[in-house]
PDB file of C-alpha atoms in Angstrom:
ATOM      1  CA  UNK A 717       0.000   0.000   0.000  1.00 96.00           C
ATOM      2  CA  UNK A 718       1.024   3.582  -0.610  1.00 98.00           C
ATOM      3  CA  UNK A 719      -0.369   6.225   1.745  1.00 98.00           C
ATOM      4  CA  UNK A 720      -1.023   9.788   0.547  1.00 98.00           C
ATOM      5  CA  UNK A 721      -1.305  12.445   3.253  1.00 98.00           C
ATOM      6  CA  UNK A 722      -0.318  16.050   3.927  1.00 96.00           C
ATOM      7  CA  UNK A 723       2.853  16.800   5.868  1.00 95.00           C
ATOM      8  CA  UNK A 724       1.918  18.430   9.221  1.00 91.00           C
ATOM      9  CA  UNK A 725       4.157  21.410   8.480  1.00 88.00           C
ATOM     10  CA  UNK A 726       3.548  21.692   4.758  1.00 83.00           C
ATOM     11  CA  UNK A 727       1.402  24.827   5.038  1.00 82.00           C
ATOM     12  CA  UNK A 728       4.625  26.711   5.823  1.00 88.00           C
ATOM     13  CA  UNK A 729       6.534  25.175   2.901  1.00 90.00           C
ATOM     14  CA  UNK A 730       7.265  26.689  -0.490  1.00 92.00           C
ATOM     15  CA  UNK A 731       4.542  25.427  -2.901  1.00 91.00           C
ATOM     16  CA  UNK A 732       7.071  23.656  -5.132  1.00 92.00           C
ATOM     17  CA  UNK A 733       8.748  21.878  -2.208  1.00 93.00           C
ATOM     18  CA  UNK A 734       5.341  20.974  -0.794  1.00 94.00           C
ATOM     19  CA  UNK A 735       4.210  19.479  -4.126  1.00 94.00           C
ATOM     20  CA  UNK A 736       7.475  17.544  -4.490  1.00 94.00           C
ATOM     21  CA  UNK A 737       7.114  15.989  -1.041  1.00 95.00           C
ATOM     22  CA  UNK A 738       3.401  15.241  -1.015  1.00 96.00           C
ATOM     23  CA  UNK A 739       2.730  14.483  -4.681  1.00 96.00           C
ATOM     24  CA  UNK A 740       6.092  14.086  -6.390  1.00 96.00           C
ATOM     25  CA  UNK A 741       6.988  11.262  -4.007  1.00 97.00           C
ATOM     26  CA  UNK A 742       3.915   9.273  -5.056  1.00 97.00           C
ATOM     27  CA  UNK A 743       4.646   9.958  -8.712  1.00 97.00           C
ATOM     28  CA  UNK A 744       8.164   8.593  -8.160  1.00 98.00           C
ATOM     29  CA  UNK A 745       6.871   5.442  -6.447  1.00 98.00           C
ATOM     30  CA  UNK A 746       4.176   4.789  -9.036  1.00 98.00           C
ATOM     31  CA  UNK A 747       6.666   5.401 -11.846  1.00 97.00           C
ATOM     32  CA  UNK A 748       8.538   2.419 -10.440  1.00 98.00           C
ATOM     33  CA  UNK A 749       5.410   0.262 -10.199  1.00 97.00           C
ATOM     34  CA  UNK A 750       3.322   1.150 -13.249  1.00 97.00           C
ATOM     35  CA  UNK A 751       5.778   0.241 -16.044  1.00 97.00           C
ATOM     36  CA  UNK A 752       5.855  -3.254 -14.507  1.00 97.00           C
ATOM     37  CA  UNK A 753       2.018  -3.420 -14.535  1.00 96.00           C
ATOM     38  CA  UNK A 754       1.957  -4.124 -10.792  1.00 98.00           C
ATOM     39  CA  UNK A 755      -1.271  -3.649  -8.850  1.00 98.00           C
ATOM     40  CA  UNK A 756      -1.283  -1.351  -5.839  1.00 98.00           C
ATOM     41  CA  UNK A 757      -3.612   0.290  -3.325  1.00 98.00           C
ATOM     42  CA  UNK A 758      -3.161   4.035  -2.863  1.00 98.00           C
ATOM     43  CA  UNK A 759      -4.895   5.234   0.304  1.00 98.00           C
ATOM     44  CA  UNK A 760      -5.656   8.957   0.425  1.00 98.00           C
ATOM     45  CA  UNK A 761      -6.679  11.288   3.246  1.00 97.00           C
ATOM     46  CA  UNK A 762      -9.738  13.432   2.666  1.00 96.00           C
ATOM     47  CA  UNK A 763      -7.891  16.710   3.156  1.00 96.00           C
ATOM     48  CA  UNK A 764      -5.270  15.620   0.598  1.00 96.00           C
ATOM     49  CA  UNK A 765      -7.933  15.613  -2.130  1.00 95.00           C
ATOM     50  CA  UNK A 766      -8.872  19.228  -1.333  1.00 92.00           C
ATOM     51  CA  UNK A 767      -5.317  20.578  -1.148  1.00 94.00           C
ATOM     52  CA  UNK A 768      -3.804  23.152  -3.501  1.00 90.00           C
ATOM     53  CA  UNK A 769      -0.074  23.979  -3.758  1.00 85.00           C
ATOM     54  CA  UNK A 770       0.393  27.190  -5.703  1.00 82.00           C
ATOM     55  CA  UNK A 771      -1.833  26.614  -8.739  1.00 79.00           C
ATOM     56  CA  UNK A 772      -1.636  22.813  -8.537  1.00 84.00           C
ATOM     57  CA  UNK A 773      -4.804  21.006  -7.429  1.00 91.00           C
ATOM     58  CA  UNK A 774      -4.195  17.682  -5.686  1.00 94.00           C
ATOM     59  CA  UNK A 775      -7.645  16.433  -6.685  1.00 93.00           C
ATOM     60  CA  UNK A 776      -6.589  16.330 -10.325  1.00 92.00           C
ATOM     61  CA  UNK A 777      -3.649  14.131  -9.396  1.00 93.00           C
ATOM     62  CA  UNK A 778      -5.858  11.794  -7.342  1.00 94.00           C
ATOM     63  CA  UNK A 779      -8.142  11.535 -10.371  1.00 91.00           C
ATOM     64  CA  UNK A 780      -5.126  10.625 -12.486  1.00 91.00           C
ATOM     65  CA  UNK A 781      -4.107   7.912 -10.013  1.00 93.00           C
ATOM     66  CA  UNK A 782      -7.630   6.509  -9.917  1.00 90.00           C
ATOM     67  CA  UNK A 783      -7.826   6.391 -13.699  1.00 88.00           C
ATOM     68  CA  UNK A 784      -5.336   3.530 -13.927  1.00 90.00           C
ATOM     69  CA  UNK A 785      -6.849   0.074 -13.677  1.00 91.00           C
ATOM     70  CA  UNK A 786      -3.917  -1.300 -11.665  1.00 95.00           C
ATOM     71  CA  UNK A 787      -4.633   1.253  -8.903  1.00 95.00           C
ATOM     72  CA  UNK A 788      -7.177   0.871  -6.111  1.00 96.00           C
ATOM     73  CA  UNK A 789      -8.058   4.019  -4.163  1.00 96.00           C
ATOM     74  CA  UNK A 790      -8.817   3.629  -0.455  1.00 97.00           C
ATOM     75  CA  UNK A 791      -9.413   6.073   2.406  1.00 98.00           C
ATOM     76  CA  UNK A 792      -6.446   6.949   4.665  1.00 97.00           C
ATOM     77  CA  UNK A 793      -8.613   8.790   7.178  1.00 96.00           C
ATOM     78  CA  UNK A 794      -9.540  12.457   6.993  1.00 97.00           C
ATOM     79  CA  UNK A 795      -6.238  13.938   8.198  1.00 96.00           C
ATOM     80  CA  UNK A 796      -2.692  12.830   9.005  1.00 95.00           C
ATOM     81  CA  UNK A 797      -2.262  11.636  12.595  1.00 93.00           C
ATOM     82  CA  UNK A 798      -5.997  11.111  13.076  1.00 96.00           C
ATOM     83  CA  UNK A 799      -7.035   8.655  15.815  1.00 97.00           C
ATOM     84  CA  UNK A 800     -10.540   7.390  15.157  1.00 97.00           C
ATOM     85  CA  UNK A 801     -10.630   4.847  17.983  1.00 96.00           C
ATOM     86  CA  UNK A 802     -11.354   7.176  20.935  1.00 97.00           C
ATOM     87  CA  UNK A 803     -13.814   9.366  18.989  1.00 98.00           C
ATOM     88  CA  UNK A 804     -17.574   9.343  19.552  1.00 98.00           C
ATOM     89  CA  UNK A 805     -19.866   7.911  16.872  1.00 98.00           C
ATOM     90  CA  UNK A 806     -20.864  11.290  15.456  1.00 98.00           C
ATOM     91  CA  UNK A 807     -17.279  12.504  15.109  1.00 98.00           C
ATOM     92  CA  UNK A 808     -16.116   9.291  13.458  1.00 98.00           C
ATOM     93  CA  UNK A 809     -19.109   9.151  11.146  1.00 98.00           C
ATOM     94  CA  UNK A 810     -18.696  12.705   9.879  1.00 98.00           C
ATOM     95  CA  UNK A 811     -14.959  12.268   9.278  1.00 98.00           C
ATOM     96  CA  UNK A 812     -15.259   8.899   7.535  1.00 98.00           C
ATOM     97  CA  UNK A 813     -18.194   9.966   5.400  1.00 97.00           C
ATOM     98  CA  UNK A 814     -16.471  13.171   4.328  1.00 97.00           C
ATOM     99  CA  UNK A 815     -13.168  11.411   3.598  1.00 97.00           C
ATOM    100  CA  UNK A 816     -14.955   8.764   1.528  1.00 97.00           C
ATOM    101  CA  UNK A 817     -16.963  11.426  -0.315  1.00 95.00           C
ATOM    102  CA  UNK A 818     -13.840  13.409  -1.158  1.00 94.00           C
ATOM    103  CA  UNK A 819     -11.883  10.424  -2.470  1.00 95.00           C
ATOM    104  CA  UNK A 820     -14.860   9.242  -4.512  1.00 93.00           C
ATOM    105  CA  UNK A 821     -15.369  12.774  -5.859  1.00 89.00           C
ATOM    106  CA  UNK A 822     -12.139  12.372  -7.839  1.00 82.00           C
ATOM    107  CA  UNK A 823     -14.178  10.600 -10.511  1.00 71.00           C
ATOM    108  CA  UNK A 824     -12.806   9.608 -13.879  1.00 66.00           C
ATOM    109  CA  UNK A 825     -13.869  11.614 -16.933  1.00 61.00           C
ATOM    110  CA  UNK A 826     -14.362   8.540 -19.143  1.00 63.00           C
ATOM    111  CA  UNK A 827     -17.292   7.467 -16.993  1.00 61.00           C
ATOM    112  CA  UNK A 828     -15.448   5.194 -14.600  1.00 69.00           C
ATOM    113  CA  UNK A 829     -16.329   6.041 -11.015  1.00 80.00           C
ATOM    114  CA  UNK A 830     -14.302   5.502  -7.868  1.00 86.00           C
ATOM    115  CA  UNK A 831     -15.966   3.310  -5.258  1.00 90.00           C
ATOM    116  CA  UNK A 832     -13.978   3.190  -2.043  1.00 95.00           C
ATOM    117  CA  UNK A 833     -13.916  -0.335  -0.609  1.00 96.00           C
ATOM    118  CA  UNK A 834     -11.329   0.067   2.128  1.00 98.00           C
ATOM    119  CA  UNK A 835     -10.073   2.086   5.081  1.00 98.00           C
ATOM    120  CA  UNK A 836      -6.410   2.244   6.043  1.00 98.00           C
ATOM    121  CA  UNK A 837      -6.777   4.059   9.379  1.00 97.00           C
ATOM    122  CA  UNK A 838      -4.178   6.513  10.585  1.00 96.00           C
ATOM    123  CA  UNK A 839      -2.212   5.181  13.578  1.00 93.00           C
ATOM    124  CA  UNK A 840      -4.041   1.821  13.137  1.00 96.00           C
ATOM    125  CA  UNK A 841      -6.711   3.372  15.347  1.00 96.00           C
ATOM    126  CA  UNK A 842     -10.216   1.878  15.165  1.00 96.00           C
ATOM    127  CA  UNK A 843     -12.969   0.725  17.511  1.00 96.00           C
ATOM    128  CA  UNK A 844     -16.249  -1.185  17.410  1.00 96.00           C
ATOM    129  CA  UNK A 845     -17.822   2.142  16.525  1.00 98.00           C
ATOM    130  CA  UNK A 846     -15.554   2.408  13.486  1.00 98.00           C
ATOM    131  CA  UNK A 847     -16.653  -1.027  12.296  1.00 98.00           C
ATOM    132  CA  UNK A 848     -20.327  -0.129  12.636  1.00 98.00           C
ATOM    133  CA  UNK A 849     -19.799   3.016  10.582  1.00 98.00           C
ATOM    134  CA  UNK A 850     -17.751   1.273   7.893  1.00 98.00           C
ATOM    135  CA  UNK A 851     -20.480  -1.308   7.419  1.00 97.00           C
ATOM    136  CA  UNK A 852     -23.102   1.439   7.271  1.00 97.00           C
ATOM    137  CA  UNK A 853     -21.280   3.447   4.585  1.00 97.00           C
ATOM    138  CA  UNK A 854     -20.449   0.465   2.391  1.00 96.00           C
ATOM    139  CA  UNK A 855     -16.750  -0.010   3.114  1.00 98.00           C
ATOM    140  CA  UNK A 856     -15.735  -3.673   2.887  1.00 97.00           C
ATOM    141  CA  UNK A 857     -12.388  -3.897   4.688  1.00 98.00           C
ATOM    142  CA  UNK A 858     -10.367  -2.220   7.424  1.00 98.00           C
ATOM    143  CA  UNK A 859      -6.569  -2.442   7.368  1.00 97.00           C
ATOM    144  CA  UNK A 860      -6.150  -1.371  10.973  1.00 94.00           C
ATOM    145  CA  UNK A 861      -4.599  -4.602  12.227  1.00 97.00           C
ATOM    146  CA  UNK A 862      -1.071  -5.992  12.590  1.00 97.00           C
ATOM    147  CA  UNK A 863      -0.031  -9.648  12.677  1.00 97.00           C
ATOM    148  CA  UNK A 864       0.651 -10.590  16.312  1.00 96.00           C
ATOM    149  CA  UNK A 865       0.191  -7.012  17.542  1.00 97.00           C
ATOM    150  CA  UNK A 866      -3.290  -5.655  16.790  1.00 96.00           C
ATOM    151  CA  UNK A 867      -5.810  -8.387  16.064  1.00 96.00           C
ATOM    152  CA  UNK A 868      -9.292  -9.682  16.776  1.00 96.00           C
ATOM    153  CA  UNK A 869      -9.831 -12.682  19.109  1.00 95.00           C
ATOM    154  CA  UNK A 870      -8.653 -15.929  17.563  1.00 95.00           C
ATOM    155  CA  UNK A 871      -6.633 -14.238  14.817  1.00 96.00           C
ATOM    156  CA  UNK A 872      -3.399 -13.314  16.597  1.00 96.00           C
ATOM    157  CA  UNK A 873      -1.080 -14.823  13.996  1.00 95.00           C
ATOM    158  CA  UNK A 874      -3.378 -14.552  10.964  1.00 96.00           C
ATOM    159  CA  UNK A 875      -1.640 -12.951   7.988  1.00 97.00           C
ATOM    160  CA  UNK A 876      -4.522 -13.339   5.500  1.00 98.00           C
ATOM    161  CA  UNK A 877      -7.544 -11.012   5.577  1.00 98.00           C
ATOM    162  CA  UNK A 878     -10.303 -12.538   7.698  1.00 98.00           C
ATOM    163  CA  UNK A 879     -14.010 -11.834   8.262  1.00 97.00           C
ATOM    164  CA  UNK A 880     -14.882  -9.715  11.286  1.00 97.00           C
ATOM    165  CA  UNK A 881     -17.462 -11.555  13.365  1.00 96.00           C
ATOM    166  CA  UNK A 882     -20.786  -9.737  13.518  1.00 96.00           C
ATOM    167  CA  UNK A 883     -20.018  -7.457  10.568  1.00 96.00           C
ATOM    168  CA  UNK A 884     -20.002  -7.686   6.802  1.00 95.00           C
ATOM    169  CA  UNK A 885     -16.367  -6.577   6.857  1.00 97.00           C
ATOM    170  CA  UNK A 886     -12.893  -8.031   6.495  1.00 98.00           C
ATOM    171  CA  UNK A 887      -9.907  -7.272   8.698  1.00 98.00           C
ATOM    172  CA  UNK A 888      -6.657  -6.830   6.755  1.00 98.00           C
ATOM    173  CA  UNK A 889      -3.535  -7.384   8.886  1.00 98.00           C
ATOM    174  CA  UNK A 890      -0.336  -5.517   8.076  1.00 98.00           C
ATOM    175  CA  UNK A 891       2.671  -7.848   8.157  1.00 98.00           C
ATOM    176  CA  UNK A 892       5.091  -7.787  11.080  1.00 97.00           C
ATOM    177  CA  UNK A 893       8.628  -9.022  11.689  1.00 96.00           C
ATOM    178  CA  UNK A 894      10.959  -9.456  14.651  1.00 95.00           C
ATOM    179  CA  UNK A 895      13.542  -6.722  15.125  1.00 96.00           C
ATOM    180  CA  UNK A 896      15.933  -6.837  18.083  1.00 95.00           C
ATOM    181  CA  UNK A 897      13.667  -9.380  19.772  1.00 94.00           C
ATOM    182  CA  UNK A 898      10.549  -7.254  19.316  1.00 96.00           C
ATOM    183  CA  UNK A 899       7.677  -7.794  16.879  1.00 97.00           C
ATOM    184  CA  UNK A 900       7.225  -4.656  14.753  1.00 96.00           C
ATOM    185  CA  UNK A 901       4.800  -3.724  11.933  1.00 96.00           C
ATOM    186  CA  UNK A 902       6.021  -3.337   8.342  1.00 96.00           C
ATOM    187  CA  UNK A 903       5.392   0.385   8.091  1.00 96.00           C
ATOM    188  CA  UNK A 904       7.987   2.881   6.906  1.00 97.00           C
ATOM    189  CA  UNK A 905       6.642   5.383   9.411  1.00 96.00           C
ATOM    190  CA  UNK A 906       7.162   2.994  12.332  1.00 97.00           C
ATOM    191  CA  UNK A 907      10.578   2.028  11.000  1.00 98.00           C
ATOM    192  CA  UNK A 908      11.755   5.628  10.731  1.00 98.00           C
ATOM    193  CA  UNK A 909       9.990   7.406  13.586  1.00 97.00           C
ATOM    194  CA  UNK A 910       9.933   4.666  16.246  1.00 97.00           C
ATOM    195  CA  UNK A 911      12.828   2.343  15.385  1.00 97.00           C
ATOM    196  CA  UNK A 912      14.968   5.130  13.868  1.00 98.00           C
ATOM    197  CA  UNK A 913      16.200   2.795  11.134  1.00 98.00           C
ATOM    198  CA  UNK A 914      18.163   3.917   8.103  1.00 98.00           C
ATOM    199  CA  UNK A 915      16.855   3.244   4.616  1.00 98.00           C
ATOM    200  CA  UNK A 916      19.266   0.315   4.311  1.00 98.00           C
ATOM    201  CA  UNK A 917      18.059  -1.218   7.577  1.00 98.00           C
ATOM    202  CA  UNK A 918      14.434  -0.770   6.458  1.00 98.00           C
ATOM    203  CA  UNK A 919      15.262  -2.563   3.205  1.00 98.00           C
ATOM    204  CA  UNK A 920      16.767  -5.462   5.179  1.00 97.00           C
ATOM    205  CA  UNK A 921      13.528  -5.758   7.178  1.00 97.00           C
ATOM    206  CA  UNK A 922      11.513  -5.869   3.965  1.00 98.00           C
ATOM    207  CA  UNK A 923      13.665  -8.606   2.451  1.00 98.00           C
ATOM    208  CA  UNK A 924      13.589 -10.576   5.700  1.00 96.00           C
ATOM    209  CA  UNK A 925       9.791 -10.547   5.838  1.00 97.00           C
ATOM    210  CA  UNK A 926       9.570 -11.364   2.125  1.00 98.00           C
ATOM    211  CA  UNK A 927      11.644 -14.506   2.642  1.00 97.00           C
ATOM    212  CA  UNK A 928       9.576 -15.486   5.691  1.00 96.00           C
ATOM    213  CA  UNK A 929       6.256 -14.916   3.907  1.00 97.00           C
ATOM    214  CA  UNK A 930       7.437 -16.914   0.902  1.00 96.00           C
ATOM    215  CA  UNK A 931       8.547 -19.782   3.138  1.00 96.00           C
ATOM    216  CA  UNK A 932       5.122 -19.889   4.828  1.00 96.00           C
ATOM    217  CA  UNK A 933       3.086 -19.244   1.680  1.00 95.00           C
ATOM    218  CA  UNK A 934       1.555 -16.137   3.235  1.00 97.00           C
ATOM    219  CA  UNK A 935       0.855 -12.649   1.865  1.00 98.00           C
ATOM    220  CA  UNK A 936       3.084  -9.715   2.691  1.00 98.00           C
ATOM    221  CA  UNK A 937       1.164  -6.512   3.388  1.00 98.00           C
ATOM    222  CA  UNK A 938       2.990  -3.265   4.087  1.00 96.00           C
ATOM    223  CA  UNK A 939       2.620   0.509   3.968  1.00 96.00           C
ATOM    224  CA  UNK A 940       4.839   3.097   2.280  1.00 98.00           C
ATOM    225  CA  UNK A 941       3.845   6.641   3.263  1.00 98.00           C
ATOM    226  CA  UNK A 942       4.449   9.524   0.843  1.00 98.00           C
ATOM    227  CA  UNK A 943       5.786  11.837   3.549  1.00 97.00           C
ATOM    228  CA  UNK A 944       8.154   9.227   5.034  1.00 97.00           C
ATOM    229  CA  UNK A 945       9.473   7.541   1.890  1.00 98.00           C
ATOM    230  CA  UNK A 946       9.247  10.788  -0.068  1.00 96.00           C
ATOM    231  CA  UNK A 947      11.142  12.729   2.581  1.00 95.00           C
ATOM    232  CA  UNK A 948      14.142  10.394   2.867  1.00 97.00           C
ATOM    233  CA  UNK A 949      16.312   9.384  -0.094  1.00 98.00           C
ATOM    234  CA  UNK A 950      17.392   6.232   1.725  1.00 98.00           C
ATOM    235  CA  UNK A 951      13.775   5.141   2.174  1.00 99.00           C
ATOM    236  CA  UNK A 952      12.918   5.905  -1.453  1.00 98.00           C
ATOM    237  CA  UNK A 953      15.934   3.869  -2.521  1.00 98.00           C
ATOM    238  CA  UNK A 954      14.759   1.022  -0.258  1.00 99.00           C
ATOM    239  CA  UNK A 955      11.333   1.127  -1.912  1.00 98.00           C
ATOM    240  CA  UNK A 956      12.805   0.912  -5.418  1.00 99.00           C
ATOM    241  CA  UNK A 957      15.285  -1.801  -4.472  1.00 99.00           C
ATOM    242  CA  UNK A 958      12.552  -3.851  -2.858  1.00 98.00           C
ATOM    243  CA  UNK A 959      10.335  -3.631  -5.945  1.00 98.00           C
ATOM    244  CA  UNK A 960      13.303  -4.813  -8.023  1.00 98.00           C
ATOM    245  CA  UNK A 961      14.107  -7.618  -5.586  1.00 98.00           C
ATOM    246  CA  UNK A 962      10.568  -8.921  -5.130  1.00 98.00           C
ATOM    247  CA  UNK A 963       9.765  -8.868  -8.846  1.00 98.00           C
ATOM    248  CA  UNK A 964      13.034 -10.683  -9.585  1.00 98.00           C
ATOM    249  CA  UNK A 965      11.823 -13.378  -7.184  1.00 97.00           C
ATOM    250  CA  UNK A 966       8.534 -13.778  -9.054  1.00 96.00           C
ATOM    251  CA  UNK A 967       6.311 -12.023  -6.503  1.00 96.00           C
ATOM    252  CA  UNK A 968       2.737 -11.122  -7.440  1.00 96.00           C
ATOM    253  CA  UNK A 969       1.513  -7.635  -6.542  1.00 98.00           C
ATOM    254  CA  UNK A 970      -2.210  -7.328  -5.790  1.00 98.00           C
ATOM    255  CA  UNK A 971      -4.390  -4.513  -4.494  1.00 98.00           C
ATOM    256  CA  UNK A 972      -5.837  -4.831  -1.011  1.00 98.00           C
ATOM    257  CA  UNK A 973      -9.295  -5.332  -2.489  1.00 97.00           C
ATOM    258  CA  UNK A 974      -7.916  -8.205  -4.576  1.00 98.00           C
ATOM    259  CA  UNK A 975      -6.239  -9.720  -1.518  1.00 98.00           C
ATOM    260  CA  UNK A 976      -9.571  -9.689   0.327  1.00 98.00           C
ATOM    261  CA  UNK A 977     -11.204 -11.482  -2.616  1.00 97.00           C
ATOM    262  CA  UNK A 978      -8.390 -14.051  -2.589  1.00 96.00           C
ATOM    263  CA  UNK A 979      -9.018 -14.632   1.121  1.00 96.00           C
ATOM    264  CA  UNK A 980     -12.740 -15.121   0.456  1.00 93.00           C
ATOM    265  CA  UNK A 981     -11.994 -17.688  -2.251  1.00 92.00           C
ATOM    266  CA  UNK A 982      -9.458 -19.423  -0.017  1.00 86.00           C
ATOM    267  CA  UNK A 983     -12.037 -19.698   2.785  1.00 84.00           C
ATOM    268  CA  UNK A 984     -14.703 -21.023   0.393  1.00 85.00           C
ATOM    269  CA  UNK A 985     -12.360 -23.767  -0.804  1.00 80.00           C
ATOM    270  CA  UNK A 986     -11.401 -24.853   2.713  1.00 69.00           C
TER     271      UNK A 986
END
């Protein structure tokens, strides 16, 4: 997954530098993925869609991203750093509805519409209230879980998407890996801001989890954030190297929506 959000301090940035960080970084990542015809989920915050840097409208870029058939658009919350979990129903509902409306408003001119199927919550923060709202507004999956770290009862070590009991929703776990004896999620933001890893060390984590997932026959689900990977040359290099490595090993890239469908088919065959 690629996450698209606004940098907390970008309102004070020069418009060109702001565009390069928040949009140019995604262009650079997708320019690595698209020529290889790899599928990807791009999750977008609601306020990102409405942003303007100088004369450049972000909504037009989101529309461009959504126009490609190898791209799935999902909701990344309403704002960067948002924590839905502790919020009351009304606050969550208004934020999720508005974020979904904004992402879906970036419709495609050739008649193709964007239907948001998933939520990638900021800070992995959700609650039972979130699930009720997602079901109500027609979202089909929530990627607010982490293998062995944040999970629903009975699914501690589940790496495949799984149905959420009592809801017409799927939970999508982000992959995790051991680092210095501690289980950590495969998120560039966690790697950089919590673990303080260099781009090279982040790349080593990615390759390590790839080998483990391949050995177990499990999916590998991870998040690259535009502000994190786009703001650090070492992390951007790690992203590109990992795409090269994984494709050289015959990996299949699927959108999150496709992964959920694969999990449904897998469960039906069991």
